[in-house]
Amino acid sequence: LPAHSLGALSSPSRQLSDLDVCVIVPRLAEGGGPTSVPLGRPTLFTAGPLLQIRIERDGKLAWHHDAPADGLIQGPIAWPLAPIRPGERLRLLLRPPGAAADAFAVVSIQGASAAVLQRNEALVASLGQDPAAWLAAVLQQRDRGDLALALALLFAFEGPSSRQLDSL
């Protein structure tokens, strides 16, 4: 399943084109519009390490995570806030290593419709902890062309760990 890469980072003082952030989950929308997230508690995952992650809700800082003094933020991160509501817009701000303190890749995300969120939450609940069911669901969504849901399921913290899922 392909990742989608952001281009330049935004900074109040300059544009940085030599740094980028590859966001795997949530899958980014084409054309720069808000990314519709198919689950209320999406996993956050980038291909490379980060120095800082911020989430803004209603124009205010709702959550942030800074890298420890002796390392970087790596690996998937479980959604740290209350679930995203249908149609709700948030901003993810991601700062990779080498970026200035005020330079962030900015990703606008938006909760899917109430019907889509309910349907997908019911799907997650129905899969339980059966690795074969999760694998089938991921592959089915991929084959349907719903890469956003396929990736959301693949990296969902509710899912089981299995060699087959990990190999994807």
PDB file of C-alpha atoms in Angstrom:
ATOM      1  CA  LEU A   1       0.000   0.000   0.000  1.00  0.00           C
ATOM      2  CA  PRO A   2       1.601   3.265  -1.074  1.00  0.00           C
ATOM      3  CA  ALA A   3       2.447   6.177   1.166  1.00  0.00           C
ATOM      4  CA  HIS A   4       1.677   9.731   0.160  1.00  0.00           C
ATOM      5  CA  SER A   5       4.372  12.328   0.578  1.00  0.00           C
ATOM      6  CA  LEU A   6       3.998  15.971   1.499  1.00  0.00           C
ATOM      7  CA  GLY A   7       6.035  18.544  -0.310  1.00  0.00           C
ATOM      8  CA  ALA A   8       7.450  21.643   1.337  1.00  0.00           C
ATOM      9  CA  LEU A   9       7.080  22.386   5.014  1.00  0.00           C
ATOM     10  CA  SER A  10       5.404  25.584   6.089  1.00  0.00           C
ATOM     11  CA  SER A  11       7.070  28.054   8.358  1.00  0.00           C
ATOM     12  CA  PRO A  12       6.086  31.590   9.314  1.00  0.00           C
ATOM     13  CA  SER A  13       9.506  32.777   8.195  1.00  0.00           C
ATOM     14  CA  ARG A  14      10.255  30.649   5.103  1.00  0.00           C
ATOM     15  CA  GLN A  15       9.415  27.728   2.866  1.00  0.00           C
ATOM     16  CA  LEU A  16      11.608  24.660   3.230  1.00  0.00           C
ATOM     17  CA  SER A  17      11.756  22.532   0.123  1.00  0.00           C
ATOM     18  CA  ASP A  18      14.676  20.341   1.112  1.00  0.00           C
ATOM     19  CA  LEU A  19      12.768  18.576   3.917  1.00  0.00           C
ATOM     20  CA  ASP A  20       9.622  16.515   3.639  1.00  0.00           C
ATOM     21  CA  VAL A  21       7.404  14.253   5.683  1.00  0.00           C
ATOM     22  CA  CYS A  22       5.984  11.024   4.287  1.00  0.00           C
ATOM     23  CA  VAL A  23       2.622  10.459   5.966  1.00  0.00           C
ATOM     24  CA  ILE A  24       1.420   6.868   5.758  1.00  0.00           C
ATOM     25  CA  VAL A  25      -1.647   7.117   7.989  1.00  0.00           C
ATOM     26  CA  PRO A  26      -3.954   8.912   7.631  1.00  0.00           C
ATOM     27  CA  ARG A  27      -3.788   8.635   3.843  1.00  0.00           C
ATOM     28  CA  LEU A  28      -3.616  12.148   2.475  1.00  0.00           C
ATOM     29  CA  ALA A  29      -6.160  13.583   0.055  1.00  0.00           C
ATOM     30  CA  GLU A  30      -5.092  14.409  -3.471  1.00  0.00           C
ATOM     31  CA  GLY A  31      -5.159  18.067  -4.414  1.00  0.00           C
ATOM     32  CA  GLY A  32      -4.418  19.571  -1.027  1.00  0.00           C
ATOM     33  CA  GLY A  33      -7.929  19.457   0.449  1.00  0.00           C
ATOM     34  CA  PRO A  34      -8.679  18.099   3.898  1.00  0.00           C
ATOM     35  CA  THR A  35      -7.983  14.406   4.328  1.00  0.00           C
ATOM     36  CA  SER A  36     -11.124  12.479   5.206  1.00  0.00           C
ATOM     37  CA  VAL A  37     -10.406  10.021   8.003  1.00  0.00           C
ATOM     38  CA  PRO A  38     -12.534   6.855   7.945  1.00  0.00           C
ATOM     39  CA  LEU A  39     -12.140   6.029  11.665  1.00  0.00           C
ATOM     40  CA  GLY A  40     -12.819   8.269  14.647  1.00  0.00           C
ATOM     41  CA  ARG A  41      -9.532   7.262  16.257  1.00  0.00           C
ATOM     42  CA  PRO A  42      -7.030   7.159  13.397  1.00  0.00           C
ATOM     43  CA  THR A  43      -3.509   5.952  13.976  1.00  0.00           C
ATOM     44  CA  LEU A  44      -0.809   8.527  13.197  1.00  0.00           C
ATOM     45  CA  PHE A  45       2.177   7.140  11.328  1.00  0.00           C
ATOM     46  CA  THR A  46       4.939   8.637   9.219  1.00  0.00           C
ATOM     47  CA  ALA A  47       7.651   6.819   7.303  1.00  0.00           C
ATOM     48  CA  GLY A  48      10.415   8.656   9.146  1.00  0.00           C
ATOM     49  CA  PRO A  49      11.047   9.958  12.647  1.00  0.00           C
ATOM     50  CA  LEU A  50       9.743  13.286  13.922  1.00  0.00           C
ATOM     51  CA  LEU A  51      10.809  15.880  16.455  1.00  0.00           C
ATOM     52  CA  GLN A  52       7.304  17.026  17.280  1.00  0.00           C
ATOM     53  CA  ILE A  53       3.641  16.331  16.591  1.00  0.00           C
ATOM     54  CA  ARG A  54       0.838  18.786  17.308  1.00  0.00           C
ATOM     55  CA  ILE A  55      -2.911  18.447  16.866  1.00  0.00           C
ATOM     56  CA  GLU A  56      -5.082  21.550  16.680  1.00  0.00           C
ATOM     57  CA  ARG A  57      -8.809  21.253  17.319  1.00  0.00           C
ATOM     58  CA  ASP A  58     -11.089  24.270  16.884  1.00  0.00           C
ATOM     59  CA  GLY A  59      -8.035  26.423  16.169  1.00  0.00           C
ATOM     60  CA  LYS A  60      -6.423  25.600  19.518  1.00  0.00           C
ATOM     61  CA  LEU A  61      -3.612  23.270  20.485  1.00  0.00           C
ATOM     62  CA  ALA A  62      -5.380  20.116  21.699  1.00  0.00           C
ATOM     63  CA  TRP A  63      -2.366  17.806  22.032  1.00  0.00           C
ATOM     64  CA  HIS A  64       1.350  17.756  21.397  1.00  0.00           C
ATOM     65  CA  HIS A  65       4.162  15.284  21.694  1.00  0.00           C
ATOM     66  CA  ASP A  66       7.830  16.203  21.690  1.00  0.00           C
ATOM     67  CA  ALA A  67      10.660  13.811  21.004  1.00  0.00           C
ATOM     68  CA  PRO A  68      12.557  12.729  24.100  1.00  0.00           C
ATOM     69  CA  ALA A  69      15.868  14.485  24.711  1.00  0.00           C
ATOM     70  CA  ASP A  70      17.757  11.352  23.675  1.00  0.00           C
ATOM     71  CA  GLY A  71      15.774  10.382  20.579  1.00  0.00           C
ATOM     72  CA  LEU A  72      13.016  10.936  18.066  1.00  0.00           C
ATOM     73  CA  ILE A  73       9.325  10.081  17.768  1.00  0.00           C
ATOM     74  CA  GLN A  74       9.072   6.837  15.795  1.00  0.00           C
ATOM     75  CA  GLY A  75       6.452   4.274  14.972  1.00  0.00           C
ATOM     76  CA  PRO A  76       2.687   4.459  14.894  1.00  0.00           C
ATOM     77  CA  ILE A  77       0.914   6.554  17.512  1.00  0.00           C
ATOM     78  CA  ALA A  78      -2.556   5.736  18.814  1.00  0.00           C
ATOM     79  CA  TRP A  79      -5.030   8.623  18.477  1.00  0.00           C
ATOM     80  CA  PRO A  80      -4.496  10.611  21.695  1.00  0.00           C
ATOM     81  CA  LEU A  81      -7.775  12.578  21.828  1.00  0.00           C
ATOM     82  CA  ALA A  82     -11.502  12.000  21.930  1.00  0.00           C
ATOM     83  CA  PRO A  83     -12.682  10.501  18.630  1.00  0.00           C
ATOM     84  CA  ILE A  84     -12.989  12.757  15.623  1.00  0.00           C
ATOM     85  CA  ARG A  85     -16.617  13.712  15.063  1.00  0.00           C
ATOM     86  CA  PRO A  86     -18.324  13.487  11.665  1.00  0.00           C
ATOM     87  CA  GLY A  87     -17.201  16.421   9.541  1.00  0.00           C
ATOM     88  CA  GLU A  88     -14.919  17.792  12.264  1.00  0.00           C
ATOM     89  CA  ARG A  89     -11.755  19.453  10.944  1.00  0.00           C
ATOM     90  CA  LEU A  90      -8.403  19.269  12.709  1.00  0.00           C
ATOM     91  CA  ARG A  91      -4.836  20.119  11.795  1.00  0.00           C
ATOM     92  CA  LEU A  92      -1.822  17.861  12.278  1.00  0.00           C
ATOM     93  CA  LEU A  93       1.503  19.671  12.487  1.00  0.00           C
ATOM     94  CA  LEU A  94       4.550  17.461  11.988  1.00  0.00           C
ATOM     95  CA  ARG A  95       8.158  18.594  12.469  1.00  0.00           C
ATOM     96  CA  PRO A  96      10.874  16.310  11.069  1.00  0.00           C
ATOM     97  CA  PRO A  97      14.531  16.254  12.121  1.00  0.00           C
ATOM     98  CA  GLY A  98      16.473  19.174  10.704  1.00  0.00           C
ATOM     99  CA  ALA A  99      13.460  21.504  10.574  1.00  0.00           C
ATOM    100  CA  ALA A 100      13.488  24.866  12.324  1.00  0.00           C
ATOM    101  CA  ALA A 101      11.524  25.104  15.566  1.00  0.00           C
ATOM    102  CA  ASP A 102       8.700  26.911  13.739  1.00  0.00           C
ATOM    103  CA  ALA A 103       8.621  24.734  10.594  1.00  0.00           C
ATOM    104  CA  PHE A 104       5.912  22.092  10.312  1.00  0.00           C
ATOM    105  CA  ALA A 105       4.284  19.992   7.638  1.00  0.00           C
ATOM    106  CA  VAL A 106       0.599  20.807   8.036  1.00  0.00           C
ATOM    107  CA  VAL A 107      -2.048  18.184   7.302  1.00  0.00           C
ATOM    108  CA  SER A 108      -5.729  19.117   7.438  1.00  0.00           C
ATOM    109  CA  ILE A 109      -7.923  16.181   8.392  1.00  0.00           C
ATOM    110  CA  GLN A 110     -11.682  15.860   8.559  1.00  0.00           C
ATOM    111  CA  GLY A 111     -13.922  13.213  10.053  1.00  0.00           C
ATOM    112  CA  ALA A 112     -15.886  11.236   7.470  1.00  0.00           C
ATOM    113  CA  SER A 113     -19.682  11.395   7.470  1.00  0.00           C
ATOM    114  CA  ALA A 114     -21.582   9.925  10.421  1.00  0.00           C
ATOM    115  CA  ALA A 115     -22.725   6.979   8.273  1.00  0.00           C
ATOM    116  CA  VAL A 116     -19.179   6.182   7.129  1.00  0.00           C
ATOM    117  CA  LEU A 117     -17.708   6.470  10.645  1.00  0.00           C
ATOM    118  CA  GLN A 118     -20.460   4.231  12.086  1.00  0.00           C
ATOM    119  CA  ARG A 119     -20.072   1.640   9.328  1.00  0.00           C
ATOM    120  CA  ASN A 120     -16.291   1.518   9.734  1.00  0.00           C
ATOM    121  CA  GLU A 121     -16.431   1.349  13.533  1.00  0.00           C
ATOM    122  CA  ALA A 122     -18.884  -1.564  13.217  1.00  0.00           C
ATOM    123  CA  LEU A 123     -16.457  -3.239  10.809  1.00  0.00           C
ATOM    124  CA  VAL A 124     -13.581  -2.848  13.286  1.00  0.00           C
ATOM    125  CA  ALA A 125     -15.716  -4.289  16.104  1.00  0.00           C
ATOM    126  CA  SER A 126     -16.776  -7.248  13.932  1.00  0.00           C
ATOM    127  CA  LEU A 127     -13.169  -8.205  13.162  1.00  0.00           C
ATOM    128  CA  GLY A 128     -12.340  -8.923  16.800  1.00  0.00           C
ATOM    129  CA  GLN A 129      -8.799 -10.225  17.244  1.00  0.00           C
ATOM    130  CA  ASP A 130      -8.821 -12.604  14.267  1.00  0.00           C
ATOM    131  CA  PRO A 131      -5.717 -11.862  12.142  1.00  0.00           C
ATOM    132  CA  ALA A 132      -7.235 -13.582   9.092  1.00  0.00           C
ATOM    133  CA  ALA A 133     -10.346 -11.395   9.296  1.00  0.00           C
ATOM    134  CA  TRP A 134      -8.231  -8.235   9.587  1.00  0.00           C
ATOM    135  CA  LEU A 135      -6.059  -9.264   6.650  1.00  0.00           C
ATOM    136  CA  ALA A 136      -9.122 -10.021   4.527  1.00  0.00           C
ATOM    137  CA  ALA A 137     -10.676  -6.659   5.437  1.00  0.00           C
ATOM    138  CA  VAL A 138      -7.483  -4.741   4.593  1.00  0.00           C
ATOM    139  CA  LEU A 139      -7.114  -6.500   1.250  1.00  0.00           C
ATOM    140  CA  GLN A 140     -10.824  -6.107   0.443  1.00  0.00           C
ATOM    141  CA  GLN A 141     -10.681  -2.339   1.041  1.00  0.00           C
ATOM    142  CA  ARG A 142      -7.486  -2.072  -0.992  1.00  0.00           C
ATOM    143  CA  ASP A 143      -9.083  -3.989  -3.867  1.00  0.00           C
ATOM    144  CA  ARG A 144     -12.138  -1.706  -3.709  1.00  0.00           C
ATOM    145  CA  GLY A 145      -9.807   1.278  -4.053  1.00  0.00           C
ATOM    146  CA  ASP A 146     -10.452   2.575  -0.533  1.00  0.00           C
ATOM    147  CA  LEU A 147      -6.793   2.959   0.430  1.00  0.00           C
ATOM    148  CA  ALA A 148      -7.643   5.330   3.278  1.00  0.00           C
ATOM    149  CA  LEU A 149      -9.704   2.644   5.028  1.00  0.00           C
ATOM    150  CA  ALA A 150      -7.268  -0.142   4.094  1.00  0.00           C
ATOM    151  CA  LEU A 151      -4.388   1.759   5.723  1.00  0.00           C
ATOM    152  CA  ALA A 152      -6.516   2.790   8.706  1.00  0.00           C
ATOM    153  CA  LEU A 153      -7.376  -0.867   9.327  1.00  0.00           C
ATOM    154  CA  LEU A 154      -3.826  -2.075   8.744  1.00  0.00           C
ATOM    155  CA  PHE A 155      -2.404   0.305  11.363  1.00  0.00           C
ATOM    156  CA  ALA A 156      -5.377   0.324  13.772  1.00  0.00           C
ATOM    157  CA  PHE A 157      -4.322  -0.253  17.370  1.00  0.00           C
ATOM    158  CA  GLU A 158      -7.510  -2.282  17.887  1.00  0.00           C
ATOM    159  CA  GLY A 159      -6.219  -4.943  15.505  1.00  0.00           C
ATOM    160  CA  PRO A 160      -4.132  -8.004  16.308  1.00  0.00           C
ATOM    161  CA  SER A 161      -0.461  -8.446  15.611  1.00  0.00           C
ATOM    162  CA  SER A 162       0.370 -11.101  13.086  1.00  0.00           C
ATOM    163  CA  ARG A 163       3.207 -11.904  10.717  1.00  0.00           C
ATOM    164  CA  GLN A 164       0.933 -11.552   7.682  1.00  0.00           C
ATOM    165  CA  LEU A 165      -0.385  -8.144   8.724  1.00  0.00           C
ATOM    166  CA  ASP A 166       3.103  -6.955   9.663  1.00  0.00           C
ATOM    167  CA  SER A 167       4.429  -8.023   6.262  1.00  0.00           C
ATOM    168  CA  LEU A 168       2.010  -5.652   4.526  1.00  0.00           C
TER     169      LEU A 168
END
